[in-house]
Coordinates of C-alpha atoms in Angstrom, one line a residue:
Chain A
X1 CA 142.0 -66.2 87.2
X2 CA 142.1 -66.5 83.5
X3 CA 145.2 -65.1 81.7
X4 CA 143.4 -62.7 79.5
X5 CA 141.3 -61.5 82.4
X6 CA 144.5 -60.8 84.4
X7 CA 146.0 -59.0 81.5
X8 CA 142.9 -56.8 81.1
X9 CA 142.9 -55.9 84.8
X10 CA 146.6 -55.1 84.7
X11 CA 146.1 -52.8 81.7
X12 CA 143.2 -51.0 83.5
X13 CA 145.3 -50.5 86.7
X14 CA 148.3 -49.2 84.7
X15 CA 146.0 -46.8 82.8
X16 CA 144.5 -45.6 86.1
X17 CA 148.0 -44.9 87.5
X18 CA 149.0 -43.2 84.3
X19 CA 145.9 -41.1 84.5
X20 CA 146.7 -40.1 88.1
X21 CA 150.2 -39.1 87.0
X22 CA 148.9 -37.0 84.1
X23 CA 146.4 -35.4 86.5
X24 CA 149.3 -34.4 88.8
X25 CA 151.2 -33.0 85.9
X26 CA 148.3 -31.0 84.7
X27 CA 147.2 -29.6 88.1
X28 CA 150.4 -29.2 90.2
X29 CA 153.1 -28.9 87.6
X30 CA 151.4 -27.1 84.6
X31 CA 148.7 -25.5 86.7
X32 CA 146.4 -25.8 83.7
X33 CA 143.1 -24.7 85.3
X34 CA 141.3 -21.5 86.1
X35 CA 140.1 -20.0 89.4
X36 CA 136.7 -18.5 89.9
X37 CA 136.4 -15.6 92.4
X38 CA 133.7 -16.4 95.0
X39 CA 132.4 -19.6 96.4
X40 CA 130.6 -22.6 95.0
X41 CA 127.2 -21.5 96.4
X42 CA 127.6 -17.9 95.2
X43 CA 128.5 -19.1 91.7
X44 CA 125.4 -21.3 91.5
X45 CA 123.3 -18.3 92.7
X46 CA 124.8 -16.1 89.9
X47 CA 123.9 -18.8 87.4
Chain B
X1 CA 135.5 -13.3 87.6
X2 CA 137.4 -16.1 86.0
X3 CA 141.1 -16.0 85.6
X4 CA 144.1 -18.2 84.9
X5 CA 145.8 -19.6 87.9
X6 CA 148.5 -17.6 89.5
X7 CA 151.2 -19.6 91.3
X8 CA 151.2 -17.5 94.4
X9 CA 147.4 -17.7 95.0
X10 CA 146.2 -19.6 98.1
X11 CA 142.8 -20.2 99.6
X12 CA 142.0 -18.1 102.6
X13 CA 143.1 -20.4 105.4
X14 CA 146.4 -21.7 106.8
X15 CA 148.5 -24.5 105.3
X16 CA 147.3 -27.8 106.7
X17 CA 149.4 -29.9 109.1
X18 CA 149.9 -33.6 108.3
X19 CA 148.0 -33.0 105.0
X20 CA 144.6 -33.2 106.6
X21 CA 144.4 -30.9 109.6
X22 CA 143.3 -27.3 108.9
X23 CA 140.7 -24.8 110.0
X24 CA 138.7 -25.3 106.8
X25 CA 137.2 -28.5 108.3
X26 CA 133.5 -28.4 108.9
X27 CA 132.0 -29.2 112.4
X28 CA 132.4 -32.9 113.1
X29 CA 134.5 -33.2 109.9
X30 CA 137.3 -35.4 111.5
X31 CA 134.7 -37.4 113.5
X32 CA 132.7 -38.2 110.3
X33 CA 135.9 -39.2 108.4
X34 CA 138.0 -41.0 111.0
X35 CA 135.3 -43.2 112.4
X36 CA 134.4 -44.9 109.1
X37 CA 138.0 -45.4 108.2
X38 CA 139.0 -46.8 111.7
X39 CA 135.9 -48.8 112.3
X40 CA 135.8 -50.2 108.8
X41 CA 139.6 -51.0 108.9
X42 CA 139.2 -52.9 112.2
X43 CA 136.1 -54.8 110.9
X44 CA 137.7 -55.7 107.6
X45 CA 141.0 -56.8 109.4
X46 CA 139.0 -58.9 111.8
X47 CA 137.0 -60.6 109.1
X48 CA 140.0 -61.1 106.8
X49 CA 142.1 -62.5 109.7
X50 CA 139.4 -65.0 110.5
X51 CA 138.7 -66.1 107.0
X52 CA 141.6 -65.0 104.7
X53 CA 140.9 -67.5 101.9
X54 CA 137.4 -66.4 101.1
X55 CA 137.1 -64.6 97.7
X56 CA 134.1 -62.6 98.9
X57 CA 136.0 -61.3 101.9
X58 CA 139.0 -60.4 99.8
X59 CA 136.6 -58.4 97.5
X60 CA 135.0 -56.8 100.5
X61 CA 138.5 -55.7 101.6
X62 CA 139.2 -54.2 98.1
X63 CA 135.8 -52.3 98.3
X64 CA 136.7 -51.0 101.7
X65 CA 140.3 -50.0 100.6
X66 CA 138.9 -47.9 97.8
X67 CA 136.3 -46.3 100.0
X68 CA 138.9 -45.6 102.7
X69 CA 141.2 -44.0 100.1
X70 CA 138.3 -41.9 98.8
X71 CA 137.5 -40.7 102.4
X72 CA 141.2 -39.9 103.0
X73 CA 141.5 -37.9 99.8
X74 CA 138.3 -36.1 100.7
X75 CA 140.0 -35.0 103.9
X76 CA 143.1 -33.8 102.0
X77 CA 141.0 -31.9 99.4
X78 CA 139.1 -30.2 102.2
X79 CA 142.1 -29.3 104.3
X80 CA 144.5 -28.0 101.6
X81 CA 144.6 -24.3 100.8
X82 CA 146.4 -24.9 97.5
X83 CA 144.0 -24.8 94.4
X84 CA 146.4 -27.0 92.3
X85 CA 146.2 -29.7 95.0
X86 CA 142.4 -29.3 95.0
X87 CA 142.3 -29.9 91.3
X88 CA 144.6 -32.9 91.5
X89 CA 143.0 -34.6 94.5
X90 CA 139.5 -33.8 93.4
X91 CA 140.3 -35.3 89.9
X92 CA 141.6 -38.5 91.5
X93 CA 138.6 -38.7 93.8
X94 CA 136.3 -38.6 90.7
X95 CA 138.5 -41.1 89.0
X96 CA 138.6 -43.7 91.8
X97 CA 135.0 -43.4 92.9
X98 CA 133.4 -45.6 90.2
X99 CA 136.0 -48.2 91.0
X100 CA 134.2 -48.7 94.4
X101 CA 131.2 -49.8 92.3
X102 CA 133.3 -52.1 90.2
X103 CA 134.6 -53.6 93.5
X104 CA 131.0 -54.0 94.6
X105 CA 130.2 -55.8 91.4
X106 CA 133.1 -58.2 92.0
X107 CA 132.0 -58.6 95.6
X108 CA 128.5 -59.6 94.6
X109 CA 129.8 -62.2 92.1
X110 CA 132.2 -63.6 94.7
X111 CA 129.5 -63.9 97.3
X112 CA 126.6 -65.2 95.1
X113 CA 128.6 -67.4 92.7
X114 CA 132.0 -67.8 94.4
X115 CA 133.8 -66.6 91.3
X116 CA 134.8 -63.4 89.5
X117 CA 132.8 -61.8 86.7
X118 CA 133.5 -63.1 83.2
X119 CA 136.0 -61.6 80.8
X120 CA 133.2 -60.2 78.7
X121 CA 131.7 -58.4 81.7
X122 CA 135.1 -57.1 82.7
X123 CA 135.6 -55.8 79.1
X124 CA 132.3 -54.1 79.1
X125 CA 133.2 -52.4 82.4
X126 CA 136.5 -51.3 81.0
X127 CA 134.8 -49.7 78.0
X128 CA 132.5 -47.9 80.4
X129 CA 135.4 -46.6 82.5
X130 CA 137.7 -45.7 79.6
X131 CA 136.4 -42.1 79.1
X132 CA 136.8 -41.5 82.8
X133 CA 140.4 -42.8 82.8
X134 CA 141.3 -40.9 79.6
X135 CA 139.6 -37.6 80.5
X136 CA 140.4 -37.5 84.2
X137 CA 143.5 -35.4 83.6
X138 CA 141.7 -32.8 81.4
X139 CA 139.4 -29.8 81.9
X140 CA 136.4 -32.1 81.1
X141 CA 136.9 -33.4 84.7
X142 CA 137.9 -30.5 86.9
X143 CA 138.3 -27.2 84.9
X144 CA 138.8 -24.8 87.8
X145 CA 138.5 -23.9 91.5
X146 CA 136.4 -21.4 93.5
X147 CA 138.7 -19.0 95.4
X148 CA 136.6 -18.6 98.6
X149 CA 135.8 -22.1 99.6
X150 CA 138.5 -23.9 97.4
X151 CA 135.8 -26.3 96.1
X152 CA 136.3 -27.6 92.5
X153 CA 134.3 -26.5 89.6
X154 CA 133.2 -29.8 88.2
X155 CA 133.1 -30.5 84.5
X156 CA 131.0 -33.0 82.5
X157 CA 133.1 -36.0 83.6
X158 CA 132.9 -35.2 87.3
X159 CA 129.3 -33.9 87.5
X160 CA 127.6 -36.3 85.1
X161 CA 129.6 -39.1 83.5
X162 CA 131.1 -40.6 86.7
X163 CA 127.6 -40.6 88.3
X164 CA 126.2 -42.2 85.1
X165 CA 128.8 -44.9 85.4
X166 CA 127.9 -45.5 89.0
X167 CA 124.2 -45.7 88.2
X168 CA 124.9 -48.1 85.3
X169 CA 127.0 -50.3 87.5
X170 CA 124.4 -50.3 90.3
X171 CA 121.6 -51.2 87.8
X172 CA 123.9 -53.9 86.5
X173 CA 124.4 -55.4 89.9
X174 CA 120.7 -55.2 90.5
X175 CA 119.9 -57.0 87.3
X176 CA 122.4 -59.8 88.0
X177 CA 121.2 -60.1 91.5
X178 CA 117.6 -60.4 90.5
X179 CA 118.5 -63.0 87.9
X180 CA 120.4 -64.9 90.5
X181 CA 117.4 -64.7 92.9
X182 CA 115.0 -66.0 90.2
X183 CA 117.2 -68.9 89.3
X184 CA 118.2 -69.8 92.9
X185 CA 117.1 -73.4 93.6
X186 CA 116.0 -72.9 97.2
X187 CA 114.1 -70.2 99.2
X188 CA 117.1 -70.0 101.6
X189 CA 119.4 -69.3 98.7
X190 CA 117.0 -66.6 97.4
X191 CA 116.9 -65.0 100.8
X192 CA 120.7 -65.1 101.2
X193 CA 121.3 -63.3 97.9
X194 CA 118.4 -60.8 98.5
X195 CA 119.7 -59.8 101.9
X196 CA 123.2 -59.4 100.6
X197 CA 121.9 -57.3 97.7
X198 CA 120.1 -55.0 100.2
X199 CA 123.3 -54.6 102.3
X200 CA 125.4 -53.9 99.2
X201 CA 123.0 -51.3 97.8
X202 CA 122.8 -49.7 101.2
X203 CA 126.6 -49.4 101.2
X204 CA 126.7 -47.9 97.8
X205 CA 123.9 -45.4 98.5
X206 CA 125.6 -44.4 101.7
X207 CA 128.8 -43.9 99.8
X208 CA 127.2 -42.0 97.0
X209 CA 124.7 -40.0 99.0
X210 CA 127.3 -37.5 100.3
X211 CA 128.7 -36.8 96.8
X212 CA 125.3 -36.4 95.3
X213 CA 124.1 -34.0 98.0
X214 CA 127.4 -32.1 97.8
X215 CA 127.5 -31.8 94.0
X216 CA 123.9 -30.8 93.5
X217 CA 123.3 -28.6 96.6
X218 CA 126.9 -27.4 97.5
X219 CA 126.1 -28.4 101.1
X220 CA 129.2 -30.4 101.8
X221 CA 128.5 -30.3 105.6
X222 CA 125.4 -32.4 105.3
X223 CA 127.1 -34.5 102.6
X224 CA 129.7 -36.0 105.1
X225 CA 127.0 -37.7 107.2
X226 CA 126.5 -40.4 104.5
X227 CA 130.0 -41.7 105.5
X228 CA 128.7 -42.9 108.8
X229 CA 126.8 -45.7 107.0
X230 CA 130.0 -47.2 105.6
X231 CA 131.3 -49.1 108.6
X232 CA 127.8 -50.2 109.5
X233 CA 127.3 -51.7 106.0
X234 CA 130.8 -53.1 105.9
X235 CA 130.0 -54.9 109.2
X236 CA 126.7 -56.1 107.8
X237 CA 128.2 -57.4 104.6
X238 CA 131.0 -59.1 106.5
X239 CA 128.4 -60.6 108.8
X240 CA 126.5 -62.0 105.9
X241 CA 129.6 -63.5 104.2
X242 CA 130.8 -65.2 107.4
X243 CA 127.2 -66.2 108.4
X244 CA 126.6 -68.0 105.1
X245 CA 130.1 -69.6 105.1
X246 CA 129.6 -71.4 108.5
X247 CA 132.1 -69.2 110.2
X248 CA 132.1 -68.7 114.0
X249 CA 129.8 -65.7 113.9
X250 CA 129.0 -65.3 117.6
X251 CA 132.6 -64.7 118.6
X252 CA 133.0 -62.4 115.6
X253 CA 129.8 -60.5 116.5
X254 CA 131.1 -60.0 120.1
X255 CA 134.5 -58.8 118.9
X256 CA 133.0 -56.5 116.3
X257 CA 130.6 -55.0 118.9
X258 CA 133.5 -54.3 121.4
X259 CA 135.7 -52.8 118.7
X260 CA 132.9 -50.6 117.4
X261 CA 132.1 -49.4 120.9
X262 CA 135.7 -48.7 121.7
X263 CA 136.2 -46.9 118.4
X264 CA 133.1 -44.8 118.9
X265 CA 134.3 -43.7 122.4
X266 CA 137.8 -43.2 121.1
X267 CA 136.6 -41.0 118.2
X268 CA 134.9 -38.7 120.7
X269 CA 138.4 -37.5 121.5
X270 CA 138.5 -35.9 118.1
X271 CA 135.7 -33.5 119.0
X272 CA 137.1 -30.1 119.6
X273 CA 134.8 -28.9 122.3
X274 CA 134.9 -31.7 124.9
X275 CA 137.9 -30.6 127.0
X276 CA 135.9 -31.0 130.2
X277 CA 134.7 -34.5 129.4
X278 CA 137.9 -35.8 128.0
X279 CA 138.9 -37.6 131.2
X280 CA 135.4 -39.2 131.3
X281 CA 135.8 -40.4 127.7
X282 CA 139.2 -41.9 128.5
X283 CA 137.7 -43.8 131.5
X284 CA 134.8 -44.9 129.4
X285 CA 137.2 -46.2 126.8
X286 CA 139.1 -48.1 129.4
X287 CA 135.9 -49.7 130.7
X288 CA 134.7 -50.6 127.3
X289 CA 138.0 -52.3 126.5
X290 CA 138.1 -54.2 129.8
X291 CA 134.5 -55.3 129.8
X292 CA 134.7 -56.1 126.1
X293 CA 137.7 -58.3 126.7
X294 CA 135.6 -60.3 129.3
X295 CA 132.6 -60.4 127.0
X296 CA 134.7 -61.8 124.1
X297 CA 136.4 -64.3 126.3
X298 CA 133.2 -65.6 127.8
X299 CA 131.4 -65.8 124.5
X300 CA 134.4 -67.7 123.0
X301 CA 134.5 -70.1 126.0
X302 CA 130.8 -70.8 125.7
X303 CA 131.1 -71.4 121.9
X304 CA 134.1 -73.8 122.5
X305 CA 132.0 -75.7 125.0
X306 CA 129.1 -75.9 122.7
X307 CA 131.3 -77.1 119.9
X308 CA 132.8 -79.8 122.2
X309 CA 129.3 -80.9 123.1
X310 CA 128.2 -81.0 119.5
X311 CA 131.3 -83.0 118.6
X312 CA 130.6 -85.5 121.5
X313 CA 127.0 -85.8 120.5
X314 CA 128.0 -86.7 116.9
X315 CA 130.5 -89.3 118.3
X316 CA 127.9 -90.7 120.6
X317 CA 125.4 -91.0 117.8
X318 CA 127.9 -92.9 115.7
X319 CA 128.8 -95.1 118.7
X320 CA 125.0 -95.7 119.3
X321 CA 124.5 -96.7 115.7
X322 CA 127.4 -99.1 115.8
X323 CA 126.1 -100.6 119.0
X324 CA 122.7 -100.9 117.5
X325 CA 124.0 -102.7 114.5
X326 CA 126.1 -105.1 116.6
X327 CA 123.1 -105.8 118.9
X328 CA 120.9 -106.4 115.8
X329 CA 123.5 -108.8 114.4
X330 CA 124.1 -110.7 117.6
X331 CA 120.4 -111.0 118.3
X332 CA 119.7 -112.2 114.8
X333 CA 122.4 -114.8 114.9
X334 CA 121.4 -116.1 118.4
X335 CA 117.7 -116.3 117.3
X336 CA 118.9 -118.5 114.4
X337 CA 120.7 -120.9 116.8
X338 CA 117.7 -120.9 119.3
X339 CA 115.3 -121.7 116.5
X340 CA 117.4 -124.7 115.4
X341 CA 117.5 -125.9 119.0
X342 CA 113.7 -125.3 119.3
X343 CA 113.1 -127.4 116.3
X344 CA 115.4 -130.2 117.7
X345 CA 113.7 -130.3 121.1
X346 CA 110.3 -130.0 119.6
X347 CA 111.0 -133.1 117.4
X348 CA 112.0 -135.1 120.5
X349 CA 108.9 -134.0 122.5
X350 CA 106.5 -134.7 119.6
X351 CA 108.0 -138.2 119.0
X352 CA 109.6 -137.6 115.6
X353 CA 112.5 -139.9 116.8
X354 CA 110.1 -142.6 118.1
X355 CA 109.7 -143.5 121.8
X356 CA 112.3 -141.9 124.0
X357 CA 113.0 -142.4 127.7
X358 CA 110.7 -140.4 130.1
X359 CA 113.7 -138.6 131.6
X360 CA 114.9 -137.5 128.2
X361 CA 111.4 -136.3 127.2
X362 CA 111.1 -134.3 130.4
X363 CA 114.4 -132.7 129.9
X364 CA 113.5 -132.0 126.2
X365 CA 110.2 -130.4 127.4
X366 CA 112.0 -128.1 129.9
X367 CA 114.6 -127.2 127.3
X368 CA 111.9 -126.4 124.8
X369 CA 110.2 -124.1 127.2
X370 CA 113.5 -122.3 127.9
X371 CA 114.3 -122.0 124.3
X372 CA 110.9 -120.6 123.4
X373 CA 111.3 -118.0 126.1
X374 CA 114.8 -117.2 124.8
X375 CA 113.4 -116.8 121.2
X376 CA 110.7 -114.4 122.6
X377 CA 113.3 -112.3 124.5
X378 CA 115.5 -112.1 121.4
X379 CA 112.5 -111.2 119.3
X380 CA 111.7 -108.4 121.8
X381 CA 115.2 -107.0 121.5
X382 CA 115.2 -107.2 117.7
X383 CA 111.8 -105.5 117.6
X384 CA 113.1 -102.7 119.9
X385 CA 116.0 -102.1 117.6
X386 CA 113.6 -102.0 114.6
X387 CA 111.4 -99.5 116.4
X388 CA 114.4 -97.3 117.1
X389 CA 115.5 -97.5 113.5
X390 CA 112.0 -96.8 112.3
X391 CA 112.0 -100.0 110.2
X392 CA 109.1 -101.8 112.0
X393 CA 106.4 -102.8 109.4
X394 CA 102.7 -103.0 110.3
X395 CA 100.1 -105.0 108.5
X396 CA 96.9 -103.3 109.4
X397 CA 93.6 -105.1 108.9
X398 CA 90.2 -105.1 110.6
X399 CA 89.9 -107.5 113.5
X400 CA 87.8 -108.1 116.6
X401 CA 89.6 -106.7 119.6
X402 CA 87.2 -108.5 122.0
X403 CA 88.0 -111.9 120.5
X404 CA 91.8 -111.1 120.6
X405 CA 91.6 -110.3 124.3
X406 CA 89.5 -113.3 125.1
X407 CA 92.0 -115.6 123.3
X408 CA 95.0 -114.1 125.1
X409 CA 93.2 -114.4 128.5
X410 CA 92.5 -118.1 127.8
X411 CA 96.1 -118.7 126.7
X412 CA 97.4 -117.2 130.0
X413 CA 94.7 -118.5 132.3
X414 CA 96.5 -121.7 133.2
X415 CA 99.7 -119.8 134.2
X416 CA 97.5 -117.6 136.4
X417 CA 95.7 -120.5 138.0
X418 CA 99.1 -122.1 138.7
X419 CA 100.0 -119.0 140.8
X420 CA 96.5 -118.9 142.4
X421 CA 95.5 -115.8 140.6
X422 CA 92.0 -115.2 139.4
X423 CA 91.6 -113.5 136.0
X424 CA 88.4 -111.5 135.7
X425 CA 87.5 -110.6 132.1
X426 CA 84.8 -107.9 131.8
X427 CA 83.9 -106.8 128.3
X428 CA 81.1 -104.3 127.8
X429 CA 78.5 -104.5 125.1
X430 CA 79.3 -102.9 121.7
X431 CA 81.4 -103.3 118.6
X432 CA 85.1 -103.9 119.0
X433 CA 86.1 -104.0 115.4
X434 CA 89.4 -102.4 115.1
X435 CA 91.8 -101.8 112.2
X436 CA 95.4 -102.6 113.1
X437 CA 98.2 -105.1 113.1
X438 CA 96.5 -107.9 115.0
X439 CA 99.6 -110.0 115.7
X440 CA 101.6 -107.1 117.1
X441 CA 98.7 -105.8 119.2
X442 CA 98.0 -109.3 120.6
X443 CA 101.6 -110.1 121.4
X444 CA 103.1 -106.8 122.4
X445 CA 100.1 -105.1 124.0
X446 CA 97.4 -107.5 125.2
X447 CA 99.6 -110.5 126.1
X448 CA 102.4 -108.3 127.4
X449 CA 100.2 -106.3 129.8
X450 CA 98.2 -109.4 131.0
X451 CA 101.3 -111.5 131.4
X452 CA 103.1 -108.7 133.3
X453 CA 100.0 -108.4 135.6
X454 CA 100.2 -112.1 136.4
X455 CA 104.0 -112.0 136.8
X456 CA 104.0 -109.1 139.2
X457 CA 101.0 -110.2 141.3
X458 CA 102.0 -112.7 143.9
X459 CA 98.3 -113.4 144.8
X460 CA 95.0 -111.8 144.2
X461 CA 93.1 -110.8 141.1
X462 CA 93.9 -109.6 137.6
X463 CA 90.9 -107.7 136.2
X464 CA 90.9 -107.3 132.4
X465 CA 88.3 -104.8 131.0
X466 CA 87.3 -103.6 127.6
X467 CA 84.8 -100.9 126.9
X468 CA 83.9 -98.7 123.9
X469 CA 82.5 -95.3 123.4
X470 CA 84.3 -92.4 121.6
X471 CA 87.4 -94.6 122.1
X472 CA 88.3 -98.2 122.7
X473 CA 89.6 -98.6 126.2
X474 CA 91.4 -101.6 127.4
X475 CA 92.7 -101.9 130.9
X476 CA 94.5 -104.5 133.1
X477 CA 94.2 -104.0 136.8
X478 CA 96.1 -106.1 139.3
X479 CA 96.6 -106.4 143.0
X480 CA 100.3 -106.9 142.7
X481 CA 103.5 -105.2 143.8
X482 CA 102.5 -101.7 142.5
X483 CA 104.7 -99.1 141.0
X484 CA 106.6 -96.4 142.9
X485 CA 107.0 -92.8 141.5
X486 CA 110.6 -93.4 140.5
X487 CA 109.8 -96.5 138.4
X488 CA 106.7 -94.8 137.0
X489 CA 109.0 -92.3 135.2
X490 CA 111.0 -94.9 133.3
X491 CA 108.3 -97.5 132.9
X492 CA 107.8 -97.1 129.1
X493 CA 111.4 -96.4 128.2
X494 CA 113.8 -98.7 126.5
X495 CA 115.4 -101.1 129.1
X496 CA 113.3 -99.3 131.8
X497 CA 113.2 -101.9 134.6
X498 CA 111.5 -101.1 137.8
X499 CA 114.1 -101.2 140.7
X500 CA 112.6 -104.5 142.1
X501 CA 111.2 -106.0 138.9
X502 CA 114.1 -108.4 138.4
X503 CA 113.5 -109.8 141.9
X504 CA 109.9 -110.7 141.0
X505 CA 110.4 -111.5 137.3
X506 CA 113.9 -112.8 136.5
X507 CA 113.1 -112.9 132.8
X508 CA 112.3 -109.2 132.4
X509 CA 114.2 -107.7 129.5
X510 CA 113.0 -104.1 130.1
X511 CA 111.8 -103.9 126.5
X512 CA 108.3 -105.1 126.9
X513 CA 106.5 -101.9 127.9
X514 CA 108.7 -99.8 125.6
X515 CA 107.5 -102.0 122.7
X516 CA 103.9 -101.8 123.9
X517 CA 104.1 -98.0 123.8
X518 CA 105.6 -98.0 120.3
X519 CA 102.9 -100.4 119.0
X520 CA 100.0 -98.4 120.7
X521 CA 101.3 -95.1 119.4
X522 CA 101.8 -96.5 115.9
X523 CA 98.0 -97.1 116.0
X524 CA 97.3 -93.6 117.1
X525 CA 96.5 -94.7 120.7
X526 CA 98.0 -94.0 124.1
X527 CA 99.1 -96.1 127.0
X528 CA 99.8 -95.2 130.6
X529 CA 99.9 -96.7 134.0
X530 CA 98.3 -95.8 137.3
X531 CA 99.3 -96.9 140.7
X532 CA 98.9 -95.7 144.2
X533 CA 102.4 -96.8 145.1
X534 CA 104.4 -99.9 146.0
X535 CA 102.4 -102.8 147.2
X536 CA 99.1 -101.2 146.1
X537 CA 98.6 -102.8 142.7
X538 CA 98.6 -101.1 139.3
X539 CA 96.4 -100.4 136.4
X540 CA 97.6 -100.3 132.8
X541 CA 95.3 -98.5 130.4
X542 CA 95.3 -98.4 126.6
X543 CA 93.1 -96.2 124.5
X544 CA 92.7 -96.6 120.8
X545 CA 90.8 -94.2 118.6
X546 CA 87.8 -95.7 116.7
X547 CA 87.9 -95.6 112.9

């Protein structure tokens, strides 16, 4: 594999893991999301 | 009502055990999720184990690993009763899903071109994936959760952008595949790429169908059935890769079949309502494993034997060619020596050295006859080798077949008279103009058949006939030793002596009738023999098409 290709792949993989880490921080540690009372189908019905 | 998340809030079912087991699972949930993972893992492990160096198979493994991870995370997201875990897992699922399409892209390249995509293509893909990677941890991806079913509320990234990326990558694969098909040099190559493309698209559709159904209808129960296609298409793609890479596919197919059957039976144990048939399932599983073991073993043995035979065939072919070359070389050399001797004896007999004693002349005459016979024998062997190699040349010109037969009969009449045999030539009225190689037909067909009839007839008559009609028919009928059924089968084969022929004709090479058949067939005709049995004479018939 070419060197620049390998570097690009490595960057993408690192960014994906970084993104997963940030997602965990947002959802589990900061709990930065809202809850909607009811279920998915009910919400669509209301829309 | 929408509210900010409270830490103590949980979805209305129990905490899952081992991350994935909870009562929130739909009917057949574990069956639909475990079977693809287990069956796919076994197939991929098997394919990878048999052919670890193949780039395409390694890419197939990556594709499966991403799909399996996706399926596992789907189980976790369904089983958990914690909204924060739903947001986290669902976000990761959305993030990794398009990477399955990237892996599919790599897989197609590896299969069709035996290389990875270019740096430029990888850069374009990275640009396409960048918003997804950057925005996955934000509210643009998963902004919230519904309290009753703990499903995620999907933002723009999850509900639109990720699908857009998947569609773009699918179209990209399609475009590259079509371009590959158009530029493929052979029809086989086009077919190979086309079938692989269908398998790959089927895999992707099967993978995406559940998500699409779930996202747009909210019916996540129906959505899970798309997963059943994954191991099927992984098997199909694996089959294609090994099939086109000259891999031992039959053993692989038998092993894959047994593993798939065993897994399907094993997976029945995950159904909740089969308590009463559990023992039957276990017995069936045992039987599948045992019978499968025998099947795989027998298939492997058969394949090993076939491979051995193929190897021996190749060795035999090489040995035959070497023998043929040696035979050709020796015959050629011997013919050269015999020709020199022939010239020498001929000079003595014809008086080139002046008057020689009568005894010497007689000896030279006998030697000349022997040498001429030797040259003819060697020529027959050389001709047989040339026929087998397909290097015999024919100089076809129109000639009178009636005259050719009459000449040959006259040449051989004295030999027949010496043995007390009567030659009866019977030529019907008509035109016997024939286009062919006159020399070869005279020597290898006419002379050979009439001479054989004389040689193998101790006393009696040799009847030579020629008639025309829709075809030219030449026959030689004798009252000689006849031909038994065993000899009849090998009569026109190379070296095909009759069992008693050497006793009657010590100079028989076994090549005469083989060469006759080759010459007749090269002229579009056919030759065969008829005999009522040993001691009852024989008739040799040749038919040539007219025109």
